[in-house]
mmCIF file of C-alpha atoms and ligand atoms in Angstrom:
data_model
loop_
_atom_site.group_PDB
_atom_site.id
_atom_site.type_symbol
_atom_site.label_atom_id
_atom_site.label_comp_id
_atom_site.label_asym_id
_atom_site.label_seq_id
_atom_site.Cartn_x
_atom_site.Cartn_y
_atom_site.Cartn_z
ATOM 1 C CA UNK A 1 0.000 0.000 0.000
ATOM 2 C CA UNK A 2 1.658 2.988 -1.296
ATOM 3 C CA UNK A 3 1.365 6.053 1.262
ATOM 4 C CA UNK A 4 0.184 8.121 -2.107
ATOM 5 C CA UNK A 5 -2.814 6.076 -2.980
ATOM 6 C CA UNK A 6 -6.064 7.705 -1.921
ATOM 7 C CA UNK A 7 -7.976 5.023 -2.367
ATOM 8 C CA UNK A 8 -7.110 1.280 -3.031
ATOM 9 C CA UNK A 9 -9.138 -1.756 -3.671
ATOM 10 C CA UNK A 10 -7.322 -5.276 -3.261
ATOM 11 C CA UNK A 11 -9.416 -8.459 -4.992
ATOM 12 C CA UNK A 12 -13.069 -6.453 -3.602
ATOM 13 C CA UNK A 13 -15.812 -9.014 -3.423
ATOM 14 C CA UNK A 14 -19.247 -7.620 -3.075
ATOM 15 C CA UNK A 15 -22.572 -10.341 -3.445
ATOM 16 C CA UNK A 16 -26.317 -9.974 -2.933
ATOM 17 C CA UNK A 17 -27.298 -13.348 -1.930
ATOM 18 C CA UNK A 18 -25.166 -15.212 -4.509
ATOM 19 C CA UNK A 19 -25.137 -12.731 -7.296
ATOM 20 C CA UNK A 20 -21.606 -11.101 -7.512
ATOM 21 C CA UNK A 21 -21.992 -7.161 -7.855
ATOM 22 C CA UNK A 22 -18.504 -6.046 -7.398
ATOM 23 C CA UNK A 23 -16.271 -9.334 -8.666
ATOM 24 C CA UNK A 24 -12.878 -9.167 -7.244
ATOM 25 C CA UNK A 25 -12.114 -5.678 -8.050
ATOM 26 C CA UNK A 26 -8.316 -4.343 -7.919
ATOM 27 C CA UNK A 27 -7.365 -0.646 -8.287
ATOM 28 C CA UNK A 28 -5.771 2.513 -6.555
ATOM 29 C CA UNK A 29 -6.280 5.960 -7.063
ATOM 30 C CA UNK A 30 -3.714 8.619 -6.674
ATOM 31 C CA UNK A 31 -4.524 11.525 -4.549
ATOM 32 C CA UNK A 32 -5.610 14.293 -6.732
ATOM 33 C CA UNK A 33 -6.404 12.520 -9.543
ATOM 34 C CA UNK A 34 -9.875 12.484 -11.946
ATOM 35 C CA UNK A 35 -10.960 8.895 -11.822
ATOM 36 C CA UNK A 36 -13.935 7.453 -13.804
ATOM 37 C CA UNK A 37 -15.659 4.254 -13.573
ATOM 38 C CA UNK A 38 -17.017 3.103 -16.755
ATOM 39 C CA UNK A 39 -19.130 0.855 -17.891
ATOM 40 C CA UNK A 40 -23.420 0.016 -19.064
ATOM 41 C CA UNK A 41 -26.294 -0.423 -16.051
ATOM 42 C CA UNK A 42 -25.947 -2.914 -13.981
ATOM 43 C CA UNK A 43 -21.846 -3.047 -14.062
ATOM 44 C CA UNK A 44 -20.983 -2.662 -10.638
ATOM 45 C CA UNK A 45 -19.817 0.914 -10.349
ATOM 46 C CA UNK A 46 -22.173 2.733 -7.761
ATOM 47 C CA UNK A 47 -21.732 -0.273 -5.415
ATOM 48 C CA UNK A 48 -17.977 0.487 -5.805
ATOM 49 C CA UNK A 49 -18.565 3.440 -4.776
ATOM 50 C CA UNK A 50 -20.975 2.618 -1.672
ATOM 51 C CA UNK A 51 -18.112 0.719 -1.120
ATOM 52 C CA UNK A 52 -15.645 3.623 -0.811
ATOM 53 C CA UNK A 53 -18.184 5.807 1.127
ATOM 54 C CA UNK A 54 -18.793 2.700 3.296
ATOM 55 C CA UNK A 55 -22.974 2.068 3.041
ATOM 56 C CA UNK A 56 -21.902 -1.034 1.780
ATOM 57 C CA UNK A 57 -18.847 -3.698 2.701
ATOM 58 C CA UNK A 58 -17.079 -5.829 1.535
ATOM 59 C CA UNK A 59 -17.808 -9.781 1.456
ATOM 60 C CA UNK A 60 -13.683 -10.457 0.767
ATOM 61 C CA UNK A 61 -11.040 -8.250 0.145
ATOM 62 C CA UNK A 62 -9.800 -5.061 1.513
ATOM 63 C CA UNK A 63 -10.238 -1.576 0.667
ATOM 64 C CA UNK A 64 -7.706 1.485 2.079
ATOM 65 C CA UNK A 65 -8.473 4.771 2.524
ATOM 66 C CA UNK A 66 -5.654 7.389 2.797
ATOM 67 C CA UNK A 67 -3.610 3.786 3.555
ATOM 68 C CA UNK A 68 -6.237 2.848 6.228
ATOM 69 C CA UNK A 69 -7.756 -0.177 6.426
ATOM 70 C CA UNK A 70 -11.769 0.793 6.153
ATOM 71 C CA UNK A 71 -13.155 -2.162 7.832
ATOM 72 C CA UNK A 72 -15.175 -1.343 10.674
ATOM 73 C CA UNK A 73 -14.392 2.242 9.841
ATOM 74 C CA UNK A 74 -18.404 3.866 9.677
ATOM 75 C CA UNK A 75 -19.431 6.815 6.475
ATOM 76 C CA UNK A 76 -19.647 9.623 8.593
ATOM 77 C CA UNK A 77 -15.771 8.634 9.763
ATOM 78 C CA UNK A 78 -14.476 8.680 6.811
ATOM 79 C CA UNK A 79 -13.537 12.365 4.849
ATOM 80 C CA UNK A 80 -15.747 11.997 1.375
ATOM 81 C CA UNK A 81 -18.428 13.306 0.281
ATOM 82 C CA UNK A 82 -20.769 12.060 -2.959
ATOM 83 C CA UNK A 83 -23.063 13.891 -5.374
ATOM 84 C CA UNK A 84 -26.106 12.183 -6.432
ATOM 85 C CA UNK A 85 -27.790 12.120 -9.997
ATOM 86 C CA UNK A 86 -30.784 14.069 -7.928
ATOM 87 C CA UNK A 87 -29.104 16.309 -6.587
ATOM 88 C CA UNK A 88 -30.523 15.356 -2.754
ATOM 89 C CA UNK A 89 -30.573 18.918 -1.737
ATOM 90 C CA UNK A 90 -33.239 19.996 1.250
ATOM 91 C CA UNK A 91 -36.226 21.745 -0.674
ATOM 92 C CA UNK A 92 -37.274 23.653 2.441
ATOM 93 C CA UNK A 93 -33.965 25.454 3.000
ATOM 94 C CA UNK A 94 -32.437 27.494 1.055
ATOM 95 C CA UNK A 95 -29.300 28.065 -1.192
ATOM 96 C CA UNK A 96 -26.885 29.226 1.775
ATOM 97 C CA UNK A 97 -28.781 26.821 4.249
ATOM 98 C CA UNK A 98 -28.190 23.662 2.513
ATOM 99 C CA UNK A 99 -24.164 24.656 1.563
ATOM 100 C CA UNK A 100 -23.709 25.173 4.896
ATOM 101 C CA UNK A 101 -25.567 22.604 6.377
ATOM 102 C CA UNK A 102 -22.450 20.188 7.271
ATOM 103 C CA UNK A 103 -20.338 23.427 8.441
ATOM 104 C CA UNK A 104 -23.378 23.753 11.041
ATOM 105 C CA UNK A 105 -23.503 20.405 12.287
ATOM 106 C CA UNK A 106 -19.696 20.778 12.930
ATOM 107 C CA UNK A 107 -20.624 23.943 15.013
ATOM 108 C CA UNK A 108 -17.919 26.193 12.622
ATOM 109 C CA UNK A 109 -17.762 30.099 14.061
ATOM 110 C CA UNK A 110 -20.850 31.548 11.862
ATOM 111 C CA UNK A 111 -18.564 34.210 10.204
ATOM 112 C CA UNK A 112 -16.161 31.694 8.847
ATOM 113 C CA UNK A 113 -19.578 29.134 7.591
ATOM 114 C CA UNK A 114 -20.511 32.501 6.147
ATOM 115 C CA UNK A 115 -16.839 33.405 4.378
ATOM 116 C CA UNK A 116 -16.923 29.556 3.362
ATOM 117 C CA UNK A 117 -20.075 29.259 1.610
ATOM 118 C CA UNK A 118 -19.592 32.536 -0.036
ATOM 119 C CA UNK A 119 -16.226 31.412 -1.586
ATOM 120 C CA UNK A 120 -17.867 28.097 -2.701
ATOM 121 C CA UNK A 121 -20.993 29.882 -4.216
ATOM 122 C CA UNK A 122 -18.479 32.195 -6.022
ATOM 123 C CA UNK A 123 -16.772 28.984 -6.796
ATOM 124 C CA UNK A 124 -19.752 26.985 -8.922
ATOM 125 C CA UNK A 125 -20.591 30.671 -10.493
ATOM 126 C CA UNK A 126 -23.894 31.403 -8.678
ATOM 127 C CA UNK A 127 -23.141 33.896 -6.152
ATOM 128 C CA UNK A 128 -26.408 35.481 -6.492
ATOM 129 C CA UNK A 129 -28.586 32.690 -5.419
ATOM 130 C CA UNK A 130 -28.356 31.878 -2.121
ATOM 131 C CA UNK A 131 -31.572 32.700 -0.879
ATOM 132 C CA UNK A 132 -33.320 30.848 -3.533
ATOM 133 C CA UNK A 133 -35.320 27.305 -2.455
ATOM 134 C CA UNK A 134 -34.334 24.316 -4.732
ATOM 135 C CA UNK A 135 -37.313 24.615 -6.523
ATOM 136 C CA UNK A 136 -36.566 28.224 -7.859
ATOM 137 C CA UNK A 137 -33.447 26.864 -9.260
ATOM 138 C CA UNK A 138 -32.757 24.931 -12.966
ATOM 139 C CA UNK A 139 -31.428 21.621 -13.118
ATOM 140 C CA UNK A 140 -28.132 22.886 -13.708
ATOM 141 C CA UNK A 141 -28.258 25.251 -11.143
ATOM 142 C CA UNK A 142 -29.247 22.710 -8.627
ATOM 143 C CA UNK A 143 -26.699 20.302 -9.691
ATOM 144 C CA UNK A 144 -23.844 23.263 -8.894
ATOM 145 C CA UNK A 145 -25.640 24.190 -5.519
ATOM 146 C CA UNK A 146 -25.458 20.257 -4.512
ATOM 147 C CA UNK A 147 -21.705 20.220 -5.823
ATOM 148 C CA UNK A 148 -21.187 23.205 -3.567
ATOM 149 C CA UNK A 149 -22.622 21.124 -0.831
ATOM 150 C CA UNK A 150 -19.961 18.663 -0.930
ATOM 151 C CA UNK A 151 -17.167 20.851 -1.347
ATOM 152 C CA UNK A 152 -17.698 23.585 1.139
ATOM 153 C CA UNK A 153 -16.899 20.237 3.557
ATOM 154 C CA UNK A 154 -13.460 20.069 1.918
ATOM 155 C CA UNK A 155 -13.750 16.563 1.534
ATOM 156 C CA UNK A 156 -10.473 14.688 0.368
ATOM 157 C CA UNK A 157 -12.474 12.711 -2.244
ATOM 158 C CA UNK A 158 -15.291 13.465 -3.797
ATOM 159 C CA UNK A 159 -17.481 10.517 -5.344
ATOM 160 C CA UNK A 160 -20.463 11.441 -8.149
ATOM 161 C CA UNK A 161 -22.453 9.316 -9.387
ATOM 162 C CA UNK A 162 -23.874 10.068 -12.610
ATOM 163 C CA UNK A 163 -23.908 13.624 -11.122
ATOM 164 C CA UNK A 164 -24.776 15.314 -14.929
ATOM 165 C CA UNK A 165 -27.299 12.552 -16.095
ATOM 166 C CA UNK A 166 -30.336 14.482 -15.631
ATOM 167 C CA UNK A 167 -28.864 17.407 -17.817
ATOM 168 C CA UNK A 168 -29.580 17.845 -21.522
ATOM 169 C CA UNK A 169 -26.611 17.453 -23.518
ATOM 170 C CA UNK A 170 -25.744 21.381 -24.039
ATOM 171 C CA UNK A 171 -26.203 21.611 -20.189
ATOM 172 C CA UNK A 172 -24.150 18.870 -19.651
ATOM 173 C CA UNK A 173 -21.040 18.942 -22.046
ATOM 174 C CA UNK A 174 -20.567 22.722 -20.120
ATOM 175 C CA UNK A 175 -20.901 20.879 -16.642
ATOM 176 C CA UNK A 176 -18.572 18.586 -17.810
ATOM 177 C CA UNK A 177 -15.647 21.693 -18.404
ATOM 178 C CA UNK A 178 -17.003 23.280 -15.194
ATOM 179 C CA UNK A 179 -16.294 20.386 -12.799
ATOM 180 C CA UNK A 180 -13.124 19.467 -14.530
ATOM 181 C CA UNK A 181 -11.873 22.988 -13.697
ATOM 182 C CA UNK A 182 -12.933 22.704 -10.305
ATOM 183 C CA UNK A 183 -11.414 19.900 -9.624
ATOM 184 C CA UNK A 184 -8.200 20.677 -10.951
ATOM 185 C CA UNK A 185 -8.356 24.553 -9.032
ATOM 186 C CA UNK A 186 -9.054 22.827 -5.705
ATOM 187 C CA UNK A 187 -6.743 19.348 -6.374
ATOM 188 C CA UNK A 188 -8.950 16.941 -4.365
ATOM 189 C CA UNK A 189 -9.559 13.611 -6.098
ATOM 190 C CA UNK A 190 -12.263 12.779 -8.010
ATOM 191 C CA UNK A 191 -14.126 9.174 -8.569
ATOM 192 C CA UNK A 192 -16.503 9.759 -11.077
ATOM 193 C CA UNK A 193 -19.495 7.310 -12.349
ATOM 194 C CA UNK A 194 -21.075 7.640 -15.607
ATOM 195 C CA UNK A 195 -22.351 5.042 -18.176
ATOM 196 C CA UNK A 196 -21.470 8.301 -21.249
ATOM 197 C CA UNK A 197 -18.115 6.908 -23.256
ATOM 198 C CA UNK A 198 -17.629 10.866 -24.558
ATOM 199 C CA UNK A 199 -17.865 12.294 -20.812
ATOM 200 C CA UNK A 200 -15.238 9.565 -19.455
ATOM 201 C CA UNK A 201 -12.720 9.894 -22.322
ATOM 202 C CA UNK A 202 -13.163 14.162 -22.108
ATOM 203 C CA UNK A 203 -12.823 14.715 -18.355
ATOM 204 C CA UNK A 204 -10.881 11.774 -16.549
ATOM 205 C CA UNK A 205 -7.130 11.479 -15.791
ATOM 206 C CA UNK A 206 -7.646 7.290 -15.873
ATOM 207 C CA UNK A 207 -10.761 5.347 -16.603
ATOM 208 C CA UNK A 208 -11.432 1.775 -15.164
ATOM 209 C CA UNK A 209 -13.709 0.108 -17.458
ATOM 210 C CA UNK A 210 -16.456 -2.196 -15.830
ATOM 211 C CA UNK A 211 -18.518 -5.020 -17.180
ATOM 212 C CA UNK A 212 -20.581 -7.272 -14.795
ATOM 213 C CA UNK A 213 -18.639 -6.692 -11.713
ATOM 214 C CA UNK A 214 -15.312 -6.924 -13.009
ATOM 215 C CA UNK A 215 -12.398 -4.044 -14.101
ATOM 216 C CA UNK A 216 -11.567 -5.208 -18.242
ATOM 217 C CA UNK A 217 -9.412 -2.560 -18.542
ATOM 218 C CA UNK A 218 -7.747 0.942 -16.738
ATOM 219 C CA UNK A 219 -5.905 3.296 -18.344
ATOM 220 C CA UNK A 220 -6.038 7.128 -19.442
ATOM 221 C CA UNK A 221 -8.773 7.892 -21.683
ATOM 222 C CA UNK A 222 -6.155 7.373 -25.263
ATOM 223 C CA UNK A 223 -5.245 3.959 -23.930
ATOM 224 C CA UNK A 224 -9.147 2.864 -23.393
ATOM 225 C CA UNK A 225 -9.500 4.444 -26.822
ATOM 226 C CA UNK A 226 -6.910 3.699 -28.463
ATOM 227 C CA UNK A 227 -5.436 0.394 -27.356
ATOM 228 C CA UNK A 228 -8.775 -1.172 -26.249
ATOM 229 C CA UNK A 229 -7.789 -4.538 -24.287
ATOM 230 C CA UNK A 230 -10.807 -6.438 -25.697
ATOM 231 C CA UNK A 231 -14.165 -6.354 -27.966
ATOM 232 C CA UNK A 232 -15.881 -5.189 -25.273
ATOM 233 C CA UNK A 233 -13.914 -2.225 -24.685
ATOM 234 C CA UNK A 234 -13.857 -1.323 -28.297
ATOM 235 C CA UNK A 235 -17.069 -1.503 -28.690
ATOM 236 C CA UNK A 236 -18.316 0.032 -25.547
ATOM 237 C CA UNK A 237 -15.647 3.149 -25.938
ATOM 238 C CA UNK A 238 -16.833 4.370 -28.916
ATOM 239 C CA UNK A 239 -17.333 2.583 -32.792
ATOM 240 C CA UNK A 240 -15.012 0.339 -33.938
ATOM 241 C CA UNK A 241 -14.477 -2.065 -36.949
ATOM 242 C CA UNK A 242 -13.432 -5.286 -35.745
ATOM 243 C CA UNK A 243 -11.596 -7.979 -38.305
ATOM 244 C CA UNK A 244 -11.659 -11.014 -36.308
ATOM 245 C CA UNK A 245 -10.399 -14.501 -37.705
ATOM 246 C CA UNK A 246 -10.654 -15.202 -41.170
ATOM 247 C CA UNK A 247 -11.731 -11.567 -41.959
ATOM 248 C CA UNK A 248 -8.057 -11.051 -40.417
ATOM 249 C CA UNK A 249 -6.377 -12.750 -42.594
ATOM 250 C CA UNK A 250 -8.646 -11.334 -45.289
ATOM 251 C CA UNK A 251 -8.114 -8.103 -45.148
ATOM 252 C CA UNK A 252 -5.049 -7.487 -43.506
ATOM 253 C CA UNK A 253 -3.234 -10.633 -44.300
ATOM 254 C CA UNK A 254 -3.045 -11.480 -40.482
ATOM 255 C CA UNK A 255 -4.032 -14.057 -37.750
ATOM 256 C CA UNK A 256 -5.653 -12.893 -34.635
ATOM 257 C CA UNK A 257 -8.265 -10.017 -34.181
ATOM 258 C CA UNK A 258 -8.193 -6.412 -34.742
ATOM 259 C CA UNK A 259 -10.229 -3.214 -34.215
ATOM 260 C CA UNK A 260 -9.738 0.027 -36.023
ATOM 261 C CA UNK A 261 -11.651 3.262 -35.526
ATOM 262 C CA UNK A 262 -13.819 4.615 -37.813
ATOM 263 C CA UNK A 263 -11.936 8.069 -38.525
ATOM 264 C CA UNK A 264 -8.823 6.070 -39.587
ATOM 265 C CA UNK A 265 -10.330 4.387 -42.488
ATOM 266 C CA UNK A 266 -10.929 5.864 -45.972
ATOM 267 C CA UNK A 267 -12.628 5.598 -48.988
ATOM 268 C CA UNK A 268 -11.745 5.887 -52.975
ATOM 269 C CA UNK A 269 -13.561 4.904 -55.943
ATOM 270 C CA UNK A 270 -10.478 4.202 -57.978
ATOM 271 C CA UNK A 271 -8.211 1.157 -56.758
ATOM 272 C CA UNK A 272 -5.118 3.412 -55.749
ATOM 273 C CA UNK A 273 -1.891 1.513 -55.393
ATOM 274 C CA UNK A 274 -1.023 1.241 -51.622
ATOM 275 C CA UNK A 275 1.957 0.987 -49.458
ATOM 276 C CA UNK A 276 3.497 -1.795 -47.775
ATOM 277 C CA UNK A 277 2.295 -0.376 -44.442
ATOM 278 C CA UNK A 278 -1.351 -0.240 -45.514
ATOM 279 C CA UNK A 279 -4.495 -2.340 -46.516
ATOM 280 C CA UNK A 280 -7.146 -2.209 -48.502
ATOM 281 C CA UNK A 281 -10.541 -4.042 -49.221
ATOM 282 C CA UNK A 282 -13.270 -3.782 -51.528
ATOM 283 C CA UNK A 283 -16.936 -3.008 -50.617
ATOM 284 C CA UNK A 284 -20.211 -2.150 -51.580
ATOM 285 C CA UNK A 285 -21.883 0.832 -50.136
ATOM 286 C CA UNK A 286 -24.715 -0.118 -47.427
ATOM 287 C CA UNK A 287 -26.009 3.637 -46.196
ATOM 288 C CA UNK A 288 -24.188 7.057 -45.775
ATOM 289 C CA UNK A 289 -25.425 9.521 -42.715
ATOM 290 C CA UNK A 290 -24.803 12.555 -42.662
ATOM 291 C CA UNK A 291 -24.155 14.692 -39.028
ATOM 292 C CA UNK A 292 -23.137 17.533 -39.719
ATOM 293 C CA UNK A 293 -19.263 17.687 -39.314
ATOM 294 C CA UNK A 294 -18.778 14.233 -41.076
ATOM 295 C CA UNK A 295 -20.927 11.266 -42.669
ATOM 296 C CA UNK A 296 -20.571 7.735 -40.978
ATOM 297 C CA UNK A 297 -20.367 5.185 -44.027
ATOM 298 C CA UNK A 298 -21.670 1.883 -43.815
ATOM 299 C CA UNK A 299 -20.315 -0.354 -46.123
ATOM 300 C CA UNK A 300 -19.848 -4.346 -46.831
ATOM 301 C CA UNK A 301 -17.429 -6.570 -47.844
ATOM 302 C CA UNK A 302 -18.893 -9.347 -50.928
ATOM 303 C CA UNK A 303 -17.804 -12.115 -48.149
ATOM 304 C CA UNK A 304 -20.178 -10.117 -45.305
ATOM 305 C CA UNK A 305 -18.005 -7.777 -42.984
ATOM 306 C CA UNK A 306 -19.566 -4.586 -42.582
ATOM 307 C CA UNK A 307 -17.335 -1.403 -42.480
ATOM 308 C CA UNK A 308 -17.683 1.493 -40.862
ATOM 309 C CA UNK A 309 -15.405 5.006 -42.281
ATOM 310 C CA UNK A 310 -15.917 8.404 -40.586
ATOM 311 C CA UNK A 311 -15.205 11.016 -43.486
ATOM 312 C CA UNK A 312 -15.171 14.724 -43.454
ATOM 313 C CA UNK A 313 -14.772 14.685 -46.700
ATOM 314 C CA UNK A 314 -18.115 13.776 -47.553
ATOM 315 C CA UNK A 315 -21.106 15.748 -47.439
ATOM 316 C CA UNK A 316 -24.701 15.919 -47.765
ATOM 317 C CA UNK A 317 -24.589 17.742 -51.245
ATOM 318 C CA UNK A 318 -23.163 14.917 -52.989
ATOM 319 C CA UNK A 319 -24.864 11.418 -51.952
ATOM 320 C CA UNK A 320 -23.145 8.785 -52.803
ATOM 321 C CA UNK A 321 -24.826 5.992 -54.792
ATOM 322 C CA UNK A 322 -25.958 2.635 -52.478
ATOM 323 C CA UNK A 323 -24.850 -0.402 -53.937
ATOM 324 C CA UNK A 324 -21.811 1.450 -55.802
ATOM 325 C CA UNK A 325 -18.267 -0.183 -55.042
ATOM 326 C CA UNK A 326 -15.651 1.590 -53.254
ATOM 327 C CA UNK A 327 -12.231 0.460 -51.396
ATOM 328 C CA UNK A 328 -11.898 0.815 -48.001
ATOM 329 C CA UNK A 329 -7.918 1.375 -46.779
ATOM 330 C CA UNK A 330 -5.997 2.104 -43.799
ATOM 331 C CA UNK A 331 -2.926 2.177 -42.306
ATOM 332 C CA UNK A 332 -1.342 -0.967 -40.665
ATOM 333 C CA UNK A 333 -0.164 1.568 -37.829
ATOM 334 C CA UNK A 334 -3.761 2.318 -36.901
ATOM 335 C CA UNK A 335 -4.694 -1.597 -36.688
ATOM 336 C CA UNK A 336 -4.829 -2.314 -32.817
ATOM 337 C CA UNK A 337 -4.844 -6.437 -31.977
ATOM 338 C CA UNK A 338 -7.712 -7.148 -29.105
ATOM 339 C CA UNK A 339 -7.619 -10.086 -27.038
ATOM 340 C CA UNK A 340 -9.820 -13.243 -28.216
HETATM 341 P P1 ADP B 1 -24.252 0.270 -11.929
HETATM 342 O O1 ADP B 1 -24.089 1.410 -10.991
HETATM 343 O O2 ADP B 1 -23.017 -0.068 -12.708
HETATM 344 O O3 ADP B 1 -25.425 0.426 -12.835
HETATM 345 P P2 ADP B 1 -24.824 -1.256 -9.523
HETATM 346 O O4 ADP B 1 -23.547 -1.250 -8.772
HETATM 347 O O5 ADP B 1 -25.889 -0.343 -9.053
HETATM 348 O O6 ADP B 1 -24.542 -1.069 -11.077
HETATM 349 O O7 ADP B 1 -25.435 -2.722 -9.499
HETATM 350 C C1 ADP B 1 -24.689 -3.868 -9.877
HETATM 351 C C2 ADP B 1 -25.590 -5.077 -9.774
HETATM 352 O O8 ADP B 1 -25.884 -5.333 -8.411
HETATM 353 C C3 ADP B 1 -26.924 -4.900 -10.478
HETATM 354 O O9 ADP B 1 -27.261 -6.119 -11.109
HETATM 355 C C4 ADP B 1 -27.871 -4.582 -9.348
HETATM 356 O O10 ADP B 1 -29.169 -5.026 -9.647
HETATM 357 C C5 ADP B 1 -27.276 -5.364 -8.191
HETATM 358 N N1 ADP B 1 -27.558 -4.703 -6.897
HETATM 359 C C6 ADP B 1 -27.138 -3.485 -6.521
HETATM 360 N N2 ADP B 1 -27.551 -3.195 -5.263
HETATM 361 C C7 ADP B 1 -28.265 -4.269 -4.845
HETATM 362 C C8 ADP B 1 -28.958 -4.586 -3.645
HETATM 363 N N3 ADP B 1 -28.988 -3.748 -2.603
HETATM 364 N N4 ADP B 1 -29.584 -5.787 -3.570
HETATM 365 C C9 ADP B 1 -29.547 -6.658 -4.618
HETATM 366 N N5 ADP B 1 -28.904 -6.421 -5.773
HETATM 367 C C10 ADP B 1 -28.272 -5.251 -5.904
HETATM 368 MG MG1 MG B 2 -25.224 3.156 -10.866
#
């Protein structure tokens, strides 16, 4: 146990009767650090966190805290805090009331609570609001007044889960910027749960990826993308193209399996001559949408792999044909080998 570590799991079991939530989970997280759990419903990660804040404990394994040994060790003993997707503020208080709620309890001189919540108001961007109820606040409002909750207690981790889920997208991609900044101007660690690929890879300094109870893979956000460990990583983070098996050795002349992302493929209509470092495969043109800053094109192979290419290039004002043959190359550099 490494006096650095903020918080470690070592081989965490956590069951429900016999069904294994939390599967012999190993980690640690360095104080200071942006940490996301990652992975669909139903993968383990808020009972990982329960875990940490200590509503829930272990059936085997240990979990350290600061280097302490947790077990035994009760929530309101242990210096975190955690955001909720609903926010959990108190409706019949207001603004100031519920930031300083925890100051009160701990009986804080009332002109430091007041200097504190100020600064922490100031700090999500609403000083104006604190004698607003919940209910005269938006969504995102209310999600900044419950983050200012659980900082004002200077926690030395803070664990949200889902904390921007209710948000529509504009709303959240901004909270996403906001909280990253905040965590970064007041350096306390962060263990953040989300099920969203895009907010994982553009907020966290290392991602563990879950899938029914189990870590596949950690790493910073261009290793999960990048160098996924297996299908389910590829697929999960993000779209991939997968040659697997004979469509290996197919199209890139190779035994084993593969992924490439979508943006790292291309498409001609004329069979260009390619270089030793590349590949290239002929197929027919399935569907083309269009979003805006690039078309996704779906295309198959005449022996049944579907493609998928990501082009700029390509845009709404000149549809390409379905049916029509293209080839499909890439670089051998951008062809990543999976496990399986
Ligand atoms: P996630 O947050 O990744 O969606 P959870 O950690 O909430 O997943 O749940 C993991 C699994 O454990 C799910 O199948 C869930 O139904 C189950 N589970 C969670 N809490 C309980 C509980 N208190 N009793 C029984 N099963 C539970
Ligand atoms: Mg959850």
């Amino acid at each position: 146990m490494k006096e650095s570590n903020e918080v470690e799991f070592q081989n965490v079991v956590c069951k429900f009767g016999d069904f294994h939530a939390v599967d012999d989970v190993s980690f640690s997280i360095k104080a200071g650090e942006f940490f996301s759990m990652l992975g669909p419903s139903g993968s383990g990660k808020t009972t990982c966190l329960r875990l940490i804040a200590g509503f829930n404990n272990p059936n085997l394994g240990k979990i350290f805290i600061q280097g302490q040994d947790t077990l035994g060790i009760p929530p309101y003993k242990r210096n975190l805090n955690t955001v909720f997707q609903d926010y959990a503020l108190f409706p019949h208080m207001n603004v100031l009331d519920n930031i300083s709620y925890g100051l009160r309890i701990k009986k804080l001189p009332k002109s430091e609570i007041d200097s504190m919540t100020k600064e922490i108001l100031e700090m999500v961007r609403l000083p104006e609001v604190g004698n607003r109820k919940p209910n005269e606040l938006s969504g995102g409002q209310r999600q900044r007044i419950a983050l200012a909750r659980a900082l004002v207690n200077r926690p030395s981790v803070l664990l949200l889960d889902e904390p921007l889920g209710a948000l529509d997208l504009k709303l959240r991609e901004e909270m996403q910027v906001e909280l990253k900044q905040i965590q970064r101007k007041i350096g306390i660690t962060f263990i953040f749960v989300t099920h969203d690929q895009e907010e994982a890879l553009s907020m966290s300094d290392r991602i563990a990826v879950f899938n029914k109870g189990k870590i596949i893979q950690i790493g910073s956000p261009s290793d999960i993308y990048d160098k996924p460990k297996t299908e389910f990583v590829a697929n999960f983070v993000g779209v991939s193209n997968l040659f697997k098996n004979e469509d290996a050795v197919r199209i890139l002349k190779k035994k084993g399996s593969y992924m490439i992302r979508p943006e790292k493929l291309n498409i001609t209509e004329s069979e260009k001559k390619i270089s030793d470092n590349s590949f290239k495969v002929q197929a027919k043109l399935v569907t083309q949408i269009y979003s805006g800053a690039s078309s996704k094109i779906i295309l198959e192979t005449s022996f049944g792999t579907k493609l998928i290419v990501l082009s700029q290039k390509i845009n709404s004002s000149s549809p390409i044909e379905v049916g029509k043959e293209f080839f499909v190359f890439g670089n051998m550099e951008d062809i990543h080998q999976i496990e399986g």
